[in-house]
Amino acid sequence: MPLFCDVALAVPLDMVFTYAIPPGMEPVVGGRVLVPFRQQRMSGIVVESHDRPPQVKTKKVIEALDLSPVLDEHLLNLGKWIADYYLAPVGEVFRTMLPLSAEFKRAIACRITDEGRLALHLAGMSGSPARSKRTPEQQLIEFRVLDYLAARESVREESVRGVTRVAKALLNGMVRKKWIAREDVSAARDAARLVKVAVLLDAETAEASPPLDGRGARPSTGIAKKLNGNQRTLIETLAASGGRLPVEALRALDVPRTTLSTLVRRGLIELVDEPQDFTVSVSKLKPRQSPFEFEFSAAQNEALGKIGEGVLSRKFGGLLLHGITGSGKTAVYLACMRQVLEQGRSSILLVPEIGLTPAVAADLHQVFGDEVAILHSGLSDAERAEQWHRIRRGEARVVAGTRSAVFAPVSDLALIIVDEEQDSSYKQEETPRYHARDVAVMRAKMAGAVVVLGSATPSLESYYNAKKNKYALLELPDRVERRPLPEVEIVDMRQEFQETGQEQVISRKLAEEIRERLEKKEQVMVLLNRRGYSPVVLCRACGKTLQCKNCAVSMTHHKRERKMECHYCGHVERIPDKCAHCGSEYVYFVGTGSEKLEELLHGMFPQARIGRLDRDTVRGREDFEHALNALNEGALDMLVGTQMIAKGHDIHGVTLVGVIGADMALGLPDFRAAERTFQLLTQVAGRAGRGQSPGKVVLQTYFQEHYAVQFAARHDFAGFYDKELQFRAWMHYPPYSAIANVLIRSEKLDEALTWSGELGRWFEKTRHEGIRVLGPAAAPITRLKRDYRYHFILKSPSREKMNALLRAMLAEVAARKIPRTQVIVDVDAVWLM
Ligand SMILES: [Zn+2]
Ligand SMILES: [Zn+2]
């Protein structure tokens, strides 16, 4: 029996911690244990058990939480690979991989000490406590707390405060006087989903532990007499159902919510957590047309065949499915996954953040029934945990979900599909900063499975890999039923300015085209990739703009919600009536966002029914789908919005797409700007067309000659790809170079400057052949969420060398006592701002 185990804890430290295993306990590798860490209890993952005594004194494992591993060998190795590749603390990686936080309840308890008992006793003797600076009222509360705790072993702090109404500060004072002690009693919950259940305590129990009302007085006997109508309804309902009912069921009664808490406070009802068997919520959506109703084209059949062969070989294989918009990629995915399921094996489908609408979920349920588990951002922690357990028990062999679904604990994994593999939502922008597409490829390698990356506009990296034969390239070159691609007309907005003499939001050409469609009762979509009403508030007197107080970023005006909002940190301010710098009243709202665009279009086309789709109108995936349904059902004539509208599935009636300022990104200091612009333009253009009529795209731009605009207008992916690769090669950017962004941040400017200066000198001194280090430089957004930001960009054709240098840098960071959380290492950074 091993004596020690190494535990990965979710703390920002690049190490594991050794604990002693008490006799009789058998923690499993890959399972969770509860351990003391500093003043807390934490759950961590056992990565190894051994007999090597550590040099420092070890603490003991408190409890082994799992009988079998929650991370099998594959997932454990995948987690270690992520920690290594992305230079992330392994405990934080495991926490990201396991959506089981709902099973661990953080809790602090209080208990009375011997000193506390003595104080209580003395107070009882003398009638009033000896000299004290505290007011009699405070003393009364203190003794109420002691009185309450004296009759109990250990009580959750929140309960103590709820019952005795003691203020946090007073409780802290009692801890300092050692009258009471606090302890961390965090513990694992049962793996099953827990529900709150109300339990009726009998009147005698309630009397035996005298409840206290707000003033500390004890109620007289005869509790039943004290009940009001609502309270009686609750008590009687509980009594009639054997004294126990889920709180949820009581909520259905026509009784205020506070009634229950009052009864709990009075000691008549107790609330306990009980596990409940999870029932899969049955989709309430009406079934849609089956995705298999149309005939597969030759290209679709070929793709299906190639993927199927790969799966049968039980060896790793990577395929890039490049299918233009509307070419039927989803049908291929579903058919492949069905084949895998028929072989009794498992598959995972990853979709971008907004991709998993209720309609897509309904499709999946229709094809796979109860065999599918769907993981999306709308799930609660408990629901997420329950889905995880279903997958692990083998009840769901088909998993569909966003980024973190790549960690789904399926067994016998045969296939991972990454839909819209270029989508930036696959990159996690917090530690661990993994890219789900790249993790999917690695997981497939480790499992001997097939990975399919699908896209209409593959990322440069993936297409390059396919060209270099790292992936097999599958092309779906035609839209289903050979529907034609839309015609794209470019409108040069500089010329528009010269001819009209003023800055236009909507060009004459686009206005004319919209009018024509509306007259023909056809539908229109207009993209402006910027939400809000006006992006800038400018003072004409001093020239300053209104900036967020936490970020070096302009506040955006939101007219309908009557506020200014920072789109980076969410900070909200009221709309200024004068300049914050000089007090002038000449403040102007400059520029156009999607909210203003909607208003402008209303003004130009008062008869048209216009809907808007952006983060202000869409709170969840239901809202998103609701707007698209309204368009499809003909309840809207026009839909305006941000890039969200480019990502819609199933749009059939739109014959005109207008694009306003889609080239704004081209002005950003980001090497992926051209790629993103090309992708966005191609995607939104793909929404145009109805049946056999090709539809039209009007593209307004200030960068008419830019190759991203030109190639998108010609639907020429290969042309864009060749040109962009030249640029990447010259500039040593991916795919020719691995890249990492090292960000130094601090709320204090001098700290950020000092640390980045120190690291800059360290990089200069260190030999790092074959690695370019740029910086330190102020990050393009110099201040974000209160932090001042400086960064280094590392580029190297050798990923191994680059990671070795980064590892050495982190050791230097530790040696210089720069807090690890203030140094962000972002390997394969997607966002360099
Ligand atoms: Zn001013
Ligand atoms: Zn901000």
Coordinates of C-alpha atoms in Angstrom, one line a residue, residues 338-668:
R338 CA -24.6 7.4 -36.7
Q339 CA -22.2 4.9 -38.3
V340 CA -20.0 5.1 -35.3
L341 CA -22.9 4.6 -32.9
E342 CA -24.0 1.6 -34.9
Q343 CA -20.6 0.1 -34.3
G344 CA -21.1 0.6 -30.5
R345 CA -18.4 3.2 -30.3
S346 CA -18.4 6.9 -29.3
S347 CA -18.1 10.2 -31.0
I348 CA -17.9 13.9 -30.0
L349 CA -19.1 16.8 -32.1
L350 CA -17.7 20.2 -31.2
V351 CA -19.6 23.4 -32.3
P352 CA -18.8 27.1 -31.8
E353 CA -20.4 29.0 -29.0
I354 CA -23.5 30.0 -30.8
G355 CA -23.7 26.9 -33.0
L356 CA -25.7 24.7 -30.6
T357 CA -29.1 26.2 -31.0
P358 CA -32.2 24.4 -29.7
A359 CA -33.0 23.4 -33.3
V360 CA -29.6 21.7 -33.7
A361 CA -30.2 20.0 -30.4
A362 CA -33.6 18.8 -31.6
D363 CA -31.9 17.4 -34.8
L364 CA -29.4 15.5 -32.6
H365 CA -32.2 14.2 -30.4
Q366 CA -34.1 13.1 -33.4
V367 CA -31.2 11.2 -34.9
F368 CA -29.7 9.8 -31.7
G369 CA -32.5 9.8 -29.2
D370 CA -31.4 9.2 -25.6
E371 CA -27.9 8.3 -26.8
V372 CA -26.9 11.9 -27.1
A373 CA -25.6 14.2 -24.4
I374 CA -25.6 17.9 -25.1
L375 CA -23.3 20.2 -23.3
H376 CA -23.8 24.0 -23.7
S377 CA -23.2 27.1 -21.8
G378 CA -26.8 27.3 -20.6
L379 CA -26.4 24.3 -18.3
S380 CA -26.2 24.7 -14.5
D381 CA -23.2 23.2 -12.7
A382 CA -25.4 20.4 -11.5
E383 CA -26.8 19.7 -14.9
R384 CA -23.3 19.7 -16.4
A385 CA -22.2 17.2 -13.8
E386 CA -25.1 15.0 -14.5
Q387 CA -24.4 14.9 -18.2
W388 CA -20.8 14.1 -17.4
H389 CA -21.9 11.1 -15.4
R390 CA -24.3 9.9 -18.1
I391 CA -21.4 10.0 -20.6
R392 CA -19.1 8.2 -18.2
R393 CA -21.6 5.5 -17.5
G394 CA -21.8 4.9 -21.2
E395 CA -25.5 6.0 -21.4
A396 CA -24.7 8.6 -24.0
R397 CA -22.2 7.6 -26.7
V398 CA -22.8 10.7 -28.8
V399 CA -21.7 14.0 -27.3
A400 CA -22.3 17.4 -28.8
G401 CA -21.1 20.6 -27.2
T402 CA -19.0 23.7 -27.2
R403 CA -15.2 23.9 -26.4
S404 CA -15.0 21.9 -23.2
A405 CA -17.0 19.0 -24.6
V406 CA -13.6 17.9 -26.0
F407 CA -13.0 16.5 -22.5
A408 CA -16.2 14.4 -22.4
P409 CA -15.3 11.1 -20.7
V410 CA -16.5 8.8 -23.5
S411 CA -15.1 5.3 -23.8
D412 CA -13.9 3.8 -27.0
L413 CA -13.7 7.1 -28.8
A414 CA -13.8 6.7 -32.5
L415 CA -14.5 10.1 -34.0
I416 CA -14.2 13.8 -33.0
I417 CA -15.7 16.4 -35.4
V418 CA -14.8 20.1 -35.0
D419 CA -17.4 22.1 -36.9
E420 CA -16.3 25.6 -38.1
E421 CA -12.8 24.7 -36.9
Q422 CA -11.6 28.3 -37.5
D423 CA -14.0 29.8 -34.9
S424 CA -12.2 31.8 -32.2
S425 CA -14.6 30.6 -29.5
Y426 CA -12.6 27.3 -29.5
K427 CA -9.7 29.2 -27.8
Q428 CA -10.2 29.6 -24.1
E429 CA -9.1 33.1 -23.1
E430 CA -8.3 32.2 -19.5
T431 CA -6.0 29.7 -17.9
P432 CA -5.6 27.0 -19.3
R433 CA -5.5 28.8 -22.6
Y434 CA -6.1 25.8 -24.7
H435 CA -7.4 25.6 -28.2
A436 CA -10.2 22.9 -28.4
R437 CA -9.4 22.1 -32.0
D438 CA -5.8 21.4 -31.3
V439 CA -6.7 19.4 -28.2
A440 CA -9.2 17.4 -30.3
V441 CA -6.4 16.5 -32.7
M442 CA -4.2 15.4 -29.8
R443 CA -6.9 13.5 -28.0
A444 CA -7.7 11.6 -31.3
K445 CA -4.0 10.8 -31.6
M446 CA -3.8 9.4 -28.1
A447 CA -7.0 7.4 -28.6
G448 CA -6.3 6.1 -32.1
A449 CA -9.4 7.9 -33.3
V450 CA -10.3 10.0 -36.4
V451 CA -10.6 13.8 -36.2
V452 CA -12.5 15.7 -38.8
L453 CA -12.1 19.5 -39.0
G454 CA -14.9 21.1 -40.9
S455 CA -15.2 24.6 -42.4
A456 CA -16.2 26.7 -45.3
T457 CA -13.2 28.9 -44.5
P458 CA -10.5 26.8 -42.8
S459 CA -7.9 28.4 -40.7
L460 CA -4.6 29.0 -42.4
E461 CA -3.0 26.5 -40.1
S462 CA -5.4 23.7 -40.8
Y463 CA -5.4 24.3 -44.6
Y464 CA -1.6 24.4 -44.6
N465 CA -1.5 21.1 -42.7
A466 CA -3.8 19.5 -45.2
K467 CA -1.6 20.8 -48.1
K468 CA 1.4 19.3 -46.3
N469 CA -0.5 16.0 -46.1
K470 CA -0.7 16.1 -42.4
Y471 CA -4.5 15.9 -42.9
A472 CA -6.4 14.4 -45.7
L473 CA -8.3 17.1 -47.6
L474 CA -11.9 16.5 -48.4
E475 CA -13.7 19.0 -50.6
L476 CA -17.4 19.8 -50.9
P477 CA -17.1 22.3 -53.8
D478 CA -20.8 22.7 -54.5
R479 CA -23.8 23.9 -52.6
V480 CA -26.5 21.2 -52.2
E481 CA -28.6 20.8 -55.3
R482 CA -25.9 22.8 -57.2
R483 CA -27.4 26.1 -56.0
P484 CA -25.3 29.0 -57.4
L485 CA -23.2 31.3 -55.2
P486 CA -24.2 34.9 -54.8
E487 CA -22.9 37.8 -56.9
V488 CA -20.8 40.2 -54.9
E489 CA -20.7 43.9 -55.7
I490 CA -18.1 46.1 -54.0
V491 CA -19.0 49.7 -53.2
D492 CA -16.0 52.0 -52.7
M493 CA -17.0 54.2 -49.7
R494 CA -14.2 56.8 -50.4
Q495 CA -15.8 57.4 -53.8
E496 CA -19.2 57.5 -52.2
F497 CA -17.9 60.2 -49.9
Q498 CA -16.5 62.3 -52.8
E499 CA -19.7 62.0 -54.8
T500 CA -22.2 62.7 -52.0
G501 CA -20.0 65.1 -50.1
Q502 CA -20.7 63.4 -46.8
E503 CA -19.9 60.4 -44.7
Q504 CA -22.6 57.7 -45.5
V505 CA -23.5 54.7 -43.4
I506 CA -25.7 53.2 -46.1
S507 CA -24.5 53.8 -49.7
R508 CA -26.9 54.8 -52.5
K509 CA -26.3 51.5 -54.1
L510 CA -27.2 49.5 -51.1
A511 CA -30.3 51.6 -50.3
E512 CA -31.5 51.1 -53.9
E513 CA -31.0 47.3 -53.7
I514 CA -32.8 47.1 -50.4
R515 CA -35.8 49.1 -51.7
E516 CA -36.0 46.8 -54.7
R517 CA -36.0 43.6 -52.5
L518 CA -38.6 45.0 -50.1
E519 CA -40.9 45.9 -53.1
K520 CA -40.6 42.3 -54.3
K521 CA -41.4 41.1 -50.8
E522 CA -37.9 39.5 -50.5
Q523 CA -35.7 39.5 -47.4
V524 CA -32.6 41.4 -46.6
M525 CA -29.8 41.0 -44.1
V526 CA -27.4 43.8 -43.1
L527 CA -24.2 43.2 -41.2
L528 CA -22.4 45.7 -39.1
N529 CA -19.9 44.1 -36.8
R530 CA -20.2 46.5 -33.9
R531 CA -22.9 46.6 -31.3
G532 CA -24.3 49.6 -29.5
Y533 CA -25.5 52.9 -30.9
S534 CA -22.3 55.0 -31.1
P535 CA -18.8 53.7 -30.4
V536 CA -17.3 57.0 -29.4
V537 CA -18.2 60.0 -27.4
L538 CA -16.1 63.0 -28.4
C539 CA -15.7 66.5 -26.8
R540 CA -15.5 69.1 -29.6
A541 CA -14.0 71.6 -27.2
C542 CA -11.0 69.6 -25.9
G543 CA -10.9 66.7 -28.3
K544 CA -11.0 64.0 -25.6
T545 CA -13.2 60.9 -25.8
L546 CA -15.0 59.2 -22.9
Q547 CA -12.8 56.3 -21.8
C548 CA -13.7 53.4 -19.5
K549 CA -12.2 54.0 -16.1
N550 CA -10.9 50.4 -16.0
C551 CA -9.7 50.1 -19.6
A552 CA -8.0 52.2 -22.3
V553 CA -11.0 51.8 -24.5
S554 CA -13.8 54.1 -25.6
M555 CA -17.2 53.7 -23.9
T556 CA -20.0 52.8 -26.3
H557 CA -23.3 54.6 -26.2
H558 CA -26.4 52.4 -25.9
K559 CA -29.4 54.5 -26.7
R560 CA -32.3 52.3 -25.8
E561 CA -30.8 51.2 -22.5
R562 CA -29.7 54.8 -21.8
K563 CA -26.2 54.0 -20.8
M564 CA -22.5 54.1 -21.7
E565 CA -21.0 50.6 -21.6
C566 CA -17.4 49.3 -21.9
H567 CA -17.4 46.3 -24.2
Y568 CA -14.3 44.9 -22.7
C569 CA -15.0 44.9 -18.9
G570 CA -18.8 45.6 -18.9
H571 CA -18.4 48.8 -16.8
V572 CA -21.5 51.0 -17.1
E573 CA -21.9 54.8 -16.7
R574 CA -24.7 57.2 -17.3
I575 CA -24.7 59.2 -20.5
P576 CA -22.7 62.4 -20.1
D577 CA -24.3 65.8 -20.7
K578 CA -20.9 67.5 -20.5
C579 CA -17.3 66.6 -21.0
A580 CA -15.7 64.9 -18.0
H581 CA -12.3 66.6 -18.8
C582 CA -13.2 70.3 -19.5
G583 CA -16.8 70.6 -18.6
S584 CA -17.8 71.7 -22.1
E585 CA -21.4 70.9 -23.2
Y586 CA -20.2 70.2 -26.8
V587 CA -20.1 66.4 -26.5
Y588 CA -20.9 64.5 -29.7
F589 CA -21.8 60.9 -30.3
V590 CA -19.7 59.6 -33.2
G591 CA -19.9 56.6 -35.4
T592 CA -22.4 53.9 -35.9
G593 CA -23.2 50.6 -34.2
S594 CA -25.9 48.0 -34.9
E595 CA -28.4 49.8 -32.8
K596 CA -28.1 53.0 -34.7
L597 CA -28.0 51.1 -38.0
E598 CA -31.4 49.6 -37.1
E599 CA -32.7 53.0 -36.4
L600 CA -31.4 54.5 -39.7
L601 CA -33.0 51.7 -41.7
H602 CA -36.3 52.2 -39.9
G603 CA -36.1 55.8 -41.0
M604 CA -35.4 55.0 -44.6
F605 CA -37.8 52.1 -44.8
P606 CA -40.6 52.8 -42.4
Q607 CA -42.9 50.0 -43.7
A608 CA -40.3 47.3 -43.3
R609 CA -40.3 45.0 -40.3
I610 CA -36.7 45.0 -39.0
G611 CA -35.1 42.7 -36.4
R612 CA -31.7 43.0 -34.8
L613 CA -29.3 40.3 -33.8
D614 CA -26.4 41.1 -31.5
R615 CA -25.3 40.6 -27.9
D616 CA -27.7 43.2 -26.7
T617 CA -30.8 41.5 -28.2
V618 CA -29.6 37.9 -27.8
R619 CA -29.1 36.7 -24.2
G620 CA -29.1 33.0 -25.0
R621 CA -29.3 30.5 -27.7
E622 CA -33.1 30.6 -27.6
D623 CA -33.1 34.3 -28.4
F624 CA -30.8 33.6 -31.3
E625 CA -32.9 31.0 -32.8
H626 CA -36.1 33.0 -32.1
A627 CA -34.8 35.8 -34.4
L628 CA -33.8 33.4 -37.1
N629 CA -37.2 31.7 -37.0
A630 CA -38.9 35.0 -37.3
L631 CA -36.9 35.6 -40.4
N632 CA -37.6 32.2 -41.8
E633 CA -41.3 32.4 -41.1
G634 CA -41.6 35.7 -42.9
A635 CA -42.3 37.7 -39.8
L636 CA -39.4 40.0 -40.6
D637 CA -38.4 41.7 -43.8
M638 CA -34.9 42.7 -42.7
L639 CA -32.4 41.5 -40.1
V640 CA -29.5 43.6 -39.0
G641 CA -26.8 42.5 -36.7
T642 CA -23.2 41.8 -35.8
Q643 CA -21.2 38.7 -36.9
M644 CA -23.9 36.6 -35.2
I645 CA -26.0 36.9 -38.3
A646 CA -23.2 35.5 -40.4
K647 CA -23.2 32.3 -38.3
G648 CA -26.9 31.5 -38.7
H649 CA -27.9 28.1 -39.9
D650 CA -30.8 27.5 -42.2
I651 CA -31.6 30.8 -43.7
H652 CA -33.5 30.4 -46.9
G653 CA -35.3 33.6 -47.8
V654 CA -32.6 36.2 -48.0
T655 CA -31.8 37.4 -51.5
L656 CA -29.7 40.4 -50.5
V657 CA -26.9 40.7 -47.9
G658 CA -25.5 44.2 -47.2
V659 CA -22.1 44.5 -45.5
I660 CA -21.2 47.7 -43.7
G661 CA -17.8 48.2 -42.3
A662 CA -16.9 44.5 -42.3
D663 CA -13.4 45.6 -43.1
M664 CA -13.1 47.5 -39.8
A665 CA -10.9 44.8 -38.5
L666 CA -8.3 45.4 -41.2
G667 CA -7.2 48.5 -39.3
L668 CA -6.3 46.5 -36.2

